[in-house]
């Protein structure tokens, strides 16, 4: 069947064909490092990780680049509002450089906890100022820019098919620019020299004056540096459609004079409450460590994300995470029970590959996995097959180990069972608390009790 992906550019599912025979260039828009990533952001990176793993499974070599935005992103994607990095620095009374370093590290730690394979290249915007300046100069030479109020702008009226990614009727949109320097409402800043912010610490010398780059130019300049001026796949969340990715396409195709990226993939939002998008600017955002405080392992969140197609909104609730946690625990228990050296079932592997190669249908992939567990395959073959699926699911199933229960905990559990049999509930509760205090949970079963690490 091959790999089929939904391409936002054509608004259709297409059979994936890379430019080079067996190699794929993949660029994923990374975080703006002024705060912790929230679990909505992380949904985006989990989807991209599944995409990358599916490409690898389909025998492609993947060259993956992810940027770190540490300059130029204002609170509105369209050049208005505050500088996000400055906002973070002020909040924490640190320099923007300290903020960038701290949250980049925090982000990379989150990715590790979620079993997300690191990109081949991390590209920091502030490490690529030269490349951004050179791209702006190319655009200038080709007549796509103008200077007004000290800033260099991209002139969208010169772009042949501005907005082709969304096919939106831009004129009827409410995004009216408040920036009087702009000739057309969708024009955007390539280089700021007249900073609105007196305290702007990040400034570089440039042919356009001392200043700093606009947000969109970093992705175009860095993607093209590492993946070439035409490459295969570019991803991000759907919020990037109308402005960031639209502007990336406009400036890149203006500079290079050809189609820039063949496949654009976008994930829908993680939503919360009455369906509001989880956003860093809102008061509704949760981080991976907050989930940890609530008792959810990062991989429970990964499992939760895999249960819904990346192209559908995903509603966060604690109840939903509890049921993902239960499902994952059941899977762990079952795998520990059937662990052995067996053979991968060709039939089920094919079903699984077909599912995930159909626009990353992970809900169907998970269904195939549960089907394997309920099948008539030999236990060790079930185990081998599911471990093979985990190259896509990324749930760390191979490294599962039976927890060794300390003798003290077993002793307390036995005493508790005795107390229960004698209907001494007060004693039983007291013993449960002692067991919890040693970091274990106890549940009642037909046979007696069950202990798990809490
Ligand atoms: P940012 O750090 O704001 O640049 O966002 C990092 C990634 O998260 C981008 O690809 C966004 O499109 C994506 N994103 C932002 N909010 C959400 C959300 N609520 N659900 C899913 N993805 C999101
Ligand atoms: Zn980007």
Coordinates of C-alpha atoms and ligand atoms in Angstrom, one line a residue:
X1 CA 0.0 0.0 0.0
X2 CA 2.9 2.3 0.7
X3 CA 2.8 5.3 3.1
X4 CA -0.2 7.6 2.7
X5 CA -0.2 11.1 4.4
X6 CA -2.7 13.9 4.5
X7 CA -1.0 16.9 2.8
X8 CA -2.5 20.2 4.0
X9 CA -1.2 21.8 0.8
X10 CA -3.3 19.7 -1.5
X11 CA -6.0 19.0 1.2
X12 CA -5.8 15.4 0.2
X13 CA -4.3 12.1 1.3
X14 CA -1.4 11.3 -0.9
X15 CA 1.0 8.4 -1.4
X16 CA 4.3 9.7 0.0
X17 CA 7.1 10.0 -2.5
X18 CA 10.4 11.5 -1.3
X19 CA 12.6 13.6 -3.5
X20 CA 15.6 11.3 -3.1
X21 CA 14.8 7.6 -3.4
X22 CA 15.3 6.4 0.2
X23 CA 15.9 9.5 2.2
X24 CA 13.5 12.0 3.7
X25 CA 14.1 15.6 4.8
X26 CA 11.9 16.4 7.7
X27 CA 11.6 19.8 9.4
X28 CA 9.4 20.3 12.5
X29 CA 8.8 23.7 14.0
X30 CA 10.2 23.6 17.5
X31 CA 9.3 25.4 20.7
X32 CA 9.6 29.1 21.6
X33 CA 11.7 28.7 24.8
X34 CA 10.3 31.3 27.1
X35 CA 8.3 28.8 29.3
X36 CA 7.8 25.1 29.8
X37 CA 6.2 23.3 26.9
X38 CA 2.6 22.5 27.8
X39 CA 1.1 19.1 27.0
X40 CA -0.7 20.6 24.0
X41 CA 2.7 21.5 22.5
X42 CA 3.9 18.0 23.4
X43 CA 1.1 16.4 21.5
X44 CA 2.6 18.1 18.4
X45 CA 6.0 16.5 19.1
X46 CA 4.5 13.1 19.8
X47 CA 2.7 13.2 16.5
X48 CA 5.9 14.2 14.7
X49 CA 7.8 11.4 16.5
X50 CA 5.2 8.8 15.3
X51 CA 5.6 10.2 11.8
X52 CA 9.4 9.8 12.0
X53 CA 9.1 6.3 13.3
X54 CA 6.6 5.4 10.6
X55 CA 9.0 6.8 7.9
X56 CA 11.8 4.7 9.5
X57 CA 9.6 1.6 9.5
X58 CA 8.9 2.2 5.8
X59 CA 12.7 1.9 5.3
X60 CA 13.4 5.6 4.7
X61 CA 16.5 7.2 6.1
X62 CA 15.2 10.4 7.9
X63 CA 17.1 13.6 8.2
X64 CA 15.2 15.5 10.9
X65 CA 15.8 19.1 11.8
X66 CA 14.1 21.0 14.7
X67 CA 14.5 24.6 15.5
X68 CA 14.6 26.3 18.9
X69 CA 13.0 29.8 18.7
X70 CA 15.0 31.9 21.1
X71 CA 14.5 35.3 19.4
X72 CA 11.9 37.3 17.5
X73 CA 8.6 35.6 18.3
X74 CA 6.1 38.2 19.5
X75 CA 3.0 37.3 21.6
X76 CA 1.0 37.7 18.4
X77 CA 2.3 35.6 15.6
X78 CA 1.7 38.6 13.3
X79 CA 4.4 40.9 14.7
X80 CA 2.3 42.5 17.4
X81 CA 2.5 42.4 21.1
X82 CA 5.4 41.7 23.4
X83 CA 8.6 39.7 22.6
X84 CA 7.9 36.3 24.2
X85 CA 11.5 35.9 25.4
X86 CA 11.5 39.3 27.1
X87 CA 8.2 38.4 28.7
X88 CA 9.8 35.2 30.2
X89 CA 12.9 37.1 31.3
X90 CA 10.9 39.8 33.1
X91 CA 8.7 37.1 34.7
X92 CA 11.7 35.3 36.2
X93 CA 14.1 38.2 36.6
X94 CA 16.7 36.6 34.4
X95 CA 18.4 37.5 31.1
X96 CA 16.8 36.3 27.9
X97 CA 19.8 34.1 27.3
X98 CA 19.4 32.4 30.7
X99 CA 15.7 31.9 30.0
X100 CA 16.4 30.4 26.6
X101 CA 19.0 28.0 28.0
X102 CA 16.8 26.9 30.9
X103 CA 13.7 26.2 28.8
X104 CA 15.6 24.5 26.0
X105 CA 17.0 22.0 28.4
X106 CA 13.6 21.5 30.1
X107 CA 12.0 20.9 26.6
X108 CA 14.7 18.4 25.7
X109 CA 14.2 16.6 29.0
X110 CA 10.4 16.4 28.3
X111 CA 11.1 14.8 24.9
X112 CA 13.3 12.2 26.5
X113 CA 10.6 11.3 29.1
X114 CA 8.1 10.9 26.2
X115 CA 10.5 8.6 24.3
X116 CA 10.7 11.0 21.5
X117 CA 13.7 10.4 19.2
X118 CA 15.9 13.5 19.2
X119 CA 16.3 15.3 15.8
X120 CA 19.5 14.8 13.9
X121 CA 20.0 18.6 14.1
X122 CA 18.8 21.1 16.8
X123 CA 18.9 24.5 15.1
X124 CA 18.8 27.5 17.4
X125 CA 17.6 30.7 15.8
X126 CA 20.3 32.8 17.5
X127 CA 23.0 30.5 16.1
X128 CA 21.8 31.2 12.6
X129 CA 21.6 35.0 12.4
X130 CA 24.1 35.1 9.4
X131 CA 21.9 32.7 7.4
X132 CA 18.8 34.7 8.1
X133 CA 20.5 38.0 7.1
X134 CA 21.7 36.4 3.9
X135 CA 18.2 35.2 3.0
X136 CA 16.8 38.6 3.7
X137 CA 19.5 40.0 1.3
X138 CA 18.4 37.6 -1.4
X139 CA 14.8 38.7 -0.9
X140 CA 15.9 42.3 -1.1
X141 CA 17.8 41.7 -4.3
X142 CA 14.8 40.0 -5.8
X143 CA 12.6 42.9 -4.9
X144 CA 10.4 41.3 -2.3
X145 CA 11.2 43.6 0.6
X146 CA 10.7 47.2 1.6
X147 CA 11.9 49.2 4.6
X148 CA 9.5 51.3 6.6
X149 CA 9.8 52.7 10.1
X150 CA 13.3 51.2 10.4
X151 CA 12.0 47.6 9.9
X152 CA 12.5 45.4 6.8
X153 CA 9.2 43.9 5.6
X154 CA 8.3 41.1 3.2
X155 CA 5.9 42.5 0.6
X156 CA 3.2 39.9 0.2
X157 CA 1.6 41.6 -2.8
X158 CA 4.7 40.5 -4.8
X159 CA 4.2 36.9 -3.9
X160 CA 2.4 34.9 -6.6
X161 CA 0.2 32.7 -4.5
X162 CA 0.4 34.0 -1.0
X163 CA -1.8 32.0 1.4
X164 CA -2.0 28.9 -0.8
X165 CA -1.5 26.6 2.2
X166 CA -4.8 27.6 3.7
X167 CA -6.7 28.6 0.7
X168 CA -8.3 31.2 2.9
X169 CA -10.1 34.2 1.9
X170 CA -7.7 36.5 3.6
X171 CA -9.5 39.7 2.7
X172 CA -12.5 38.8 4.8
X173 CA -10.4 37.9 7.7
X174 CA -10.3 40.0 10.8
X175 CA -6.5 40.0 11.0
X176 CA -6.2 43.7 10.3
X177 CA -2.7 45.0 10.9
X178 CA -2.2 47.8 13.5
X179 CA 1.3 48.4 12.1
X180 CA 1.0 51.5 10.0
X181 CA 4.3 50.7 8.2
X182 CA 2.9 47.7 6.5
X183 CA 1.8 48.3 2.9
X184 CA -0.4 45.2 2.8
X185 CA -2.1 43.8 5.9
X186 CA -0.4 40.4 5.6
X187 CA 3.1 41.8 5.1
X188 CA 5.5 40.7 7.9
X189 CA 8.7 41.8 9.4
X190 CA 12.0 40.1 8.3
X191 CA 14.3 42.3 10.4
X192 CA 13.4 44.7 13.2
X193 CA 15.7 47.6 13.8
X194 CA 13.3 49.9 15.6
X195 CA 12.7 47.7 18.5
X196 CA 9.5 48.4 20.3
X197 CA 11.3 47.2 23.4
X198 CA 13.9 49.4 25.0
X199 CA 15.3 46.5 26.9
X200 CA 15.8 44.2 23.9
X201 CA 19.0 42.4 24.7
X202 CA 19.4 40.3 21.6
X203 CA 20.7 42.5 18.9
X204 CA 23.0 41.9 15.9
X205 CA 24.7 44.1 13.4
X206 CA 23.3 43.7 9.9
X207 CA 23.2 45.5 6.5
X208 CA 19.8 46.7 7.6
X209 CA 20.9 48.2 10.9
X210 CA 21.4 46.8 14.4
X211 CA 18.4 44.7 15.3
X212 CA 17.0 41.2 15.3
X213 CA 15.2 38.9 12.9
X214 CA 11.4 38.5 12.7
X215 CA 10.1 35.1 13.7
X216 CA 9.3 33.3 10.4
X217 CA 12.7 33.8 8.6
X218 CA 14.5 31.5 11.0
X219 CA 12.6 28.4 9.9
X220 CA 13.1 29.1 6.2
X221 CA 16.8 29.9 6.6
X222 CA 17.6 26.9 8.8
X223 CA 15.5 24.3 7.1
X224 CA 17.1 25.2 3.8
X225 CA 20.6 25.2 5.2
X226 CA 20.3 21.7 6.5
X227 CA 17.7 20.1 4.2
X228 CA 18.2 22.0 0.9
X229 CA 16.1 24.6 -0.9
X230 CA 13.5 21.9 -1.6
X231 CA 12.7 19.1 0.8
X232 CA 10.0 16.6 1.7
X233 CA 8.0 17.2 4.9
X234 CA 7.4 20.2 7.1
X235 CA 5.2 19.9 10.3
X236 CA 3.6 21.8 13.1
X237 CA 0.4 22.5 14.8
X238 CA -2.6 23.9 13.0
X239 CA -2.1 27.3 14.6
X240 CA 0.9 27.7 12.3
X241 CA -1.2 27.5 9.2
X242 CA -2.5 31.1 8.6
X243 CA 0.6 33.0 9.5
X244 CA 3.9 31.2 10.3
X245 CA 3.8 28.5 7.7
X246 CA 2.1 30.7 5.2
X247 CA 4.9 33.2 5.6
X248 CA 7.6 30.6 5.6
X249 CA 6.3 29.4 2.2
X250 CA 6.0 32.9 0.7
X251 CA 9.5 34.0 1.6
X252 CA 11.2 30.6 0.7
X253 CA 9.5 30.3 -2.6
X254 CA 10.3 34.0 -3.3
X255 CA 14.0 33.5 -2.4
X256 CA 14.5 30.1 -4.2
X257 CA 12.1 30.6 -7.1
X258 CA 10.6 27.1 -6.8
X259 CA 8.3 24.9 -4.7
X260 CA 9.9 24.7 -1.3
X261 CA 8.2 21.7 0.6
X262 CA 6.2 18.9 -0.9
X263 CA 4.2 17.7 2.1
X264 CA 2.8 19.8 4.9
X265 CA 1.4 18.0 7.9
X266 CA -0.4 19.6 10.8
X267 CA -1.7 18.3 14.1
X268 CA -5.0 19.5 15.7
X269 CA -5.1 20.9 19.2
X270 CA -5.2 19.4 22.6
X271 CA -8.3 21.0 24.1
X272 CA -9.6 21.4 27.6
X273 CA -12.7 22.5 29.5
X274 CA -15.4 23.4 27.0
X275 CA -13.1 22.7 24.1
X276 CA -10.7 25.6 24.5
X277 CA -7.2 25.2 23.0
X278 CA -4.5 24.7 25.6
X279 CA -2.2 27.7 25.3
X280 CA 0.8 29.1 27.1
X281 CA -0.9 32.5 27.3
X282 CA -4.0 31.0 28.9
X283 CA -4.4 29.9 32.5
X284 CA -5.4 26.4 31.4
X285 CA -2.1 25.0 30.6
X286 CA -0.6 21.8 32.1
X287 CA 3.0 20.7 31.9
X288 CA 4.4 17.2 32.0
X289 CA 5.7 17.7 35.5
X290 CA 2.2 18.8 36.6
X291 CA 0.9 15.6 35.2
X292 CA 3.6 13.8 37.2
X293 CA 2.4 15.5 40.4
X294 CA -1.1 14.2 39.6
X295 CA 0.4 10.7 39.4
X296 CA 0.6 10.3 35.6
X297 CA 3.7 8.9 34.0
X298 CA 4.8 10.7 30.8
X299 CA 4.2 7.5 28.8
X300 CA 0.6 7.4 30.0
X301 CA 0.3 10.8 28.2
X302 CA 1.9 9.4 25.1
X303 CA -0.5 6.4 25.2
X304 CA -3.4 8.8 25.6
X305 CA -2.2 10.8 22.5
X306 CA -1.8 7.6 20.4
X307 CA -5.5 6.8 21.0
X308 CA -6.7 9.7 18.8
X309 CA -5.7 10.6 15.2
X310 CA -3.4 13.6 15.1
X311 CA -5.9 15.3 12.8
X312 CA -8.7 15.3 15.3
X313 CA -8.9 17.5 18.4
X314 CA -8.1 15.7 21.6
X315 CA -10.0 16.5 24.8
X316 CA -7.9 16.4 27.9
X317 CA -9.5 15.2 31.1
X318 CA -8.1 13.5 34.2
X319 CA -10.6 10.7 33.8
X320 CA -9.3 10.0 30.3
X321 CA -5.7 9.9 31.5
X322 CA -6.7 7.5 34.3
X323 CA -8.2 5.1 31.7
X324 CA -5.1 5.4 29.6
X325 CA -3.0 4.7 32.7
X326 CA -5.2 1.6 33.4
X327 CA -4.9 0.4 29.8
X328 CA -1.1 0.8 29.9
X329 CA -0.8 -1.0 33.2
X330 CA -2.9 -3.9 31.9
X331 CA -0.6 -4.0 28.9
X332 CA 2.5 -4.0 31.1
X333 CA 1.1 -6.8 33.3
X334 CA 0.2 -8.9 30.3
X335 CA 3.6 -8.4 28.7
X336 CA 5.5 -9.4 31.8
X337 CA 3.3 -12.5 32.0
X338 CA 4.0 -13.6 28.4
X339 CA 7.6 -12.4 28.0
X340 CA 9.7 -14.9 26.1
X341 CA 11.7 -15.4 22.9
X342 CA 9.3 -15.8 20.1
X343 CA 8.7 -14.9 16.4
X344 CA 7.0 -11.8 15.1
X345 CA 3.6 -12.6 13.5
X346 CA 3.8 -11.6 9.8
X347 CA 0.1 -11.4 9.6
X348 CA -0.4 -9.0 12.5
X349 CA 2.8 -7.0 11.7
X350 CA 1.3 -6.4 8.2
X351 CA -2.0 -5.3 9.8
X352 CA -0.2 -2.9 12.1
X353 CA 2.0 -1.4 9.4
X354 CA -1.0 -0.9 7.1
X355 CA -2.8 0.9 10.0
X356 CA 0.0 3.3 10.9
X357 CA 1.0 3.9 7.2
X358 CA -2.5 5.1 6.6
X359 CA -1.9 8.7 7.7
X360 CA -0.5 7.5 11.0
X361 CA -3.6 5.8 12.2
X362 CA -2.4 5.0 15.7
X363 CA -5.8 4.3 17.2
X364 CA -6.1 1.5 14.7
X365 CA -2.5 0.4 15.5
X366 CA -3.4 0.2 19.2
X367 CA -6.5 -1.9 18.3
X368 CA -4.3 -4.3 16.4
X369 CA -2.0 -4.5 19.4
X370 CA -4.9 -5.5 21.7
X371 CA -6.1 -8.0 19.1
X372 CA -2.7 -9.7 19.2
X373 CA -3.0 -10.1 23.0
X374 CA -6.4 -11.7 22.6
X375 CA -5.3 -13.9 19.6
X376 CA -4.4 -17.6 19.5
X377 CA -0.8 -16.8 18.9
X378 CA 1.7 -18.4 21.3
X379 CA 2.5 -16.2 24.2
X380 CA 6.1 -15.6 23.2
X381 CA 5.1 -14.8 19.6
X382 CA 2.5 -12.3 21.0
X383 CA 5.3 -10.7 23.0
X384 CA 7.7 -10.5 20.0
X385 CA 5.0 -9.0 17.8
X386 CA 4.1 -6.3 20.3
X387 CA 7.7 -5.4 20.9
X388 CA 8.0 -4.9 17.2
X389 CA 5.0 -2.6 17.2
X390 CA 6.6 -0.6 19.9
X391 CA 9.2 0.7 17.4
X392 CA 6.3 3.0 16.4
X393 CA 4.3 3.3 19.6
X394 CA 7.4 4.2 21.6
X395 CA 6.0 3.1 24.9
X396 CA 9.3 1.6 26.1
X397 CA 7.8 -1.9 26.3
X398 CA 11.1 -3.8 25.8
X399 CA 12.6 -2.4 29.0
X400 CA 9.7 -3.5 31.3
X401 CA 10.9 -5.3 34.3
X402 CA 9.1 -7.0 37.1
X403 CA 9.4 -4.9 40.2
X404 CA 11.1 -6.7 43.1
X405 CA 8.8 -6.2 46.1
X406 CA 10.7 -5.5 49.4
X407 CA 10.2 -8.1 52.1
X408 CA 8.9 -5.4 54.5
X409 CA 6.1 -4.5 52.1
X410 CA 5.2 -8.2 51.6
X411 CA 5.1 -8.7 55.4
X412 CA 2.7 -5.7 55.8
X413 CA 0.5 -6.9 52.9
X414 CA 0.2 -10.3 54.5
X415 CA -0.7 -8.7 57.9
X416 CA -3.3 -6.6 56.1
X417 CA -4.8 -9.7 54.4
X418 CA -5.1 -11.3 57.8
X419 CA -6.8 -8.1 59.2
X420 CA -9.2 -8.1 56.3
X421 CA -10.1 -11.7 56.8
X422 CA -10.8 -10.9 60.4
X423 CA -12.9 -7.9 59.2
X424 CA -10.6 -5.6 61.2
X425 CA -11.0 -2.6 58.9
X426 CA -9.2 -0.1 61.0
X427 CA -6.1 -2.3 61.2
X428 CA -6.4 -3.0 57.5
X429 CA -6.5 0.8 56.7
X430 CA -3.5 1.4 59.0
X431 CA -1.5 -1.2 57.2
X432 CA -2.5 0.2 53.8
X433 CA -1.2 3.6 54.8
X434 CA 2.1 2.0 55.9
X435 CA 2.4 0.3 52.6
X436 CA 1.7 3.5 50.7
X437 CA 4.3 5.2 52.9
X438 CA 6.9 2.8 51.5
X439 CA 6.0 3.8 48.0
X440 CA 3.6 0.9 47.1
X441 CA -0.1 0.5 46.3
X442 CA -2.1 -2.5 47.4
X443 CA -5.3 -3.7 45.7
X444 CA -7.6 -6.6 46.6
X445 CA -7.9 -9.6 44.2
X446 CA -9.7 -12.9 44.3
X447 CA -6.5 -14.6 45.3
X448 CA -5.7 -12.1 48.0
X449 CA -3.8 -8.9 47.1
X450 CA -1.8 -7.2 44.4
X451 CA 1.1 -4.8 45.0
X452 CA 2.4 -2.2 42.6
X453 CA 4.9 0.6 42.8
X454 CA 3.0 3.9 43.3
Ligands
LIG1 P1 5.3 27.0 20.4 O1 6.2 26.7 21.5 O2 4.1 27.9 20.8 O3 5.9 27.6 19.1 O4 4.5 25.7 20.0 C1 5.2 24.4 19.7 C2 4.3 23.5 18.9 O5 3.0 23.2 19.6 C3 3.8 24.1 17.6 O6 3.9 23.1 16.6 C4 2.3 24.5 17.9 O7 1.6 24.5 16.7 C5 1.9 23.4 18.8 N1 0.7 23.7 19.6 C6 0.5 24.8 20.3 N2 -0.7 24.7 21.1 C7 -1.1 23.4 20.9 C8 -2.2 22.7 21.4 N3 -3.1 23.2 22.3 N4 -2.4 21.4 21.0 C9 -1.5 20.8 20.1 N5 -0.5 21.5 19.6 C10 -0.2 22.8 20.0
LIG2 ZN1 8.6 27.3 12.1

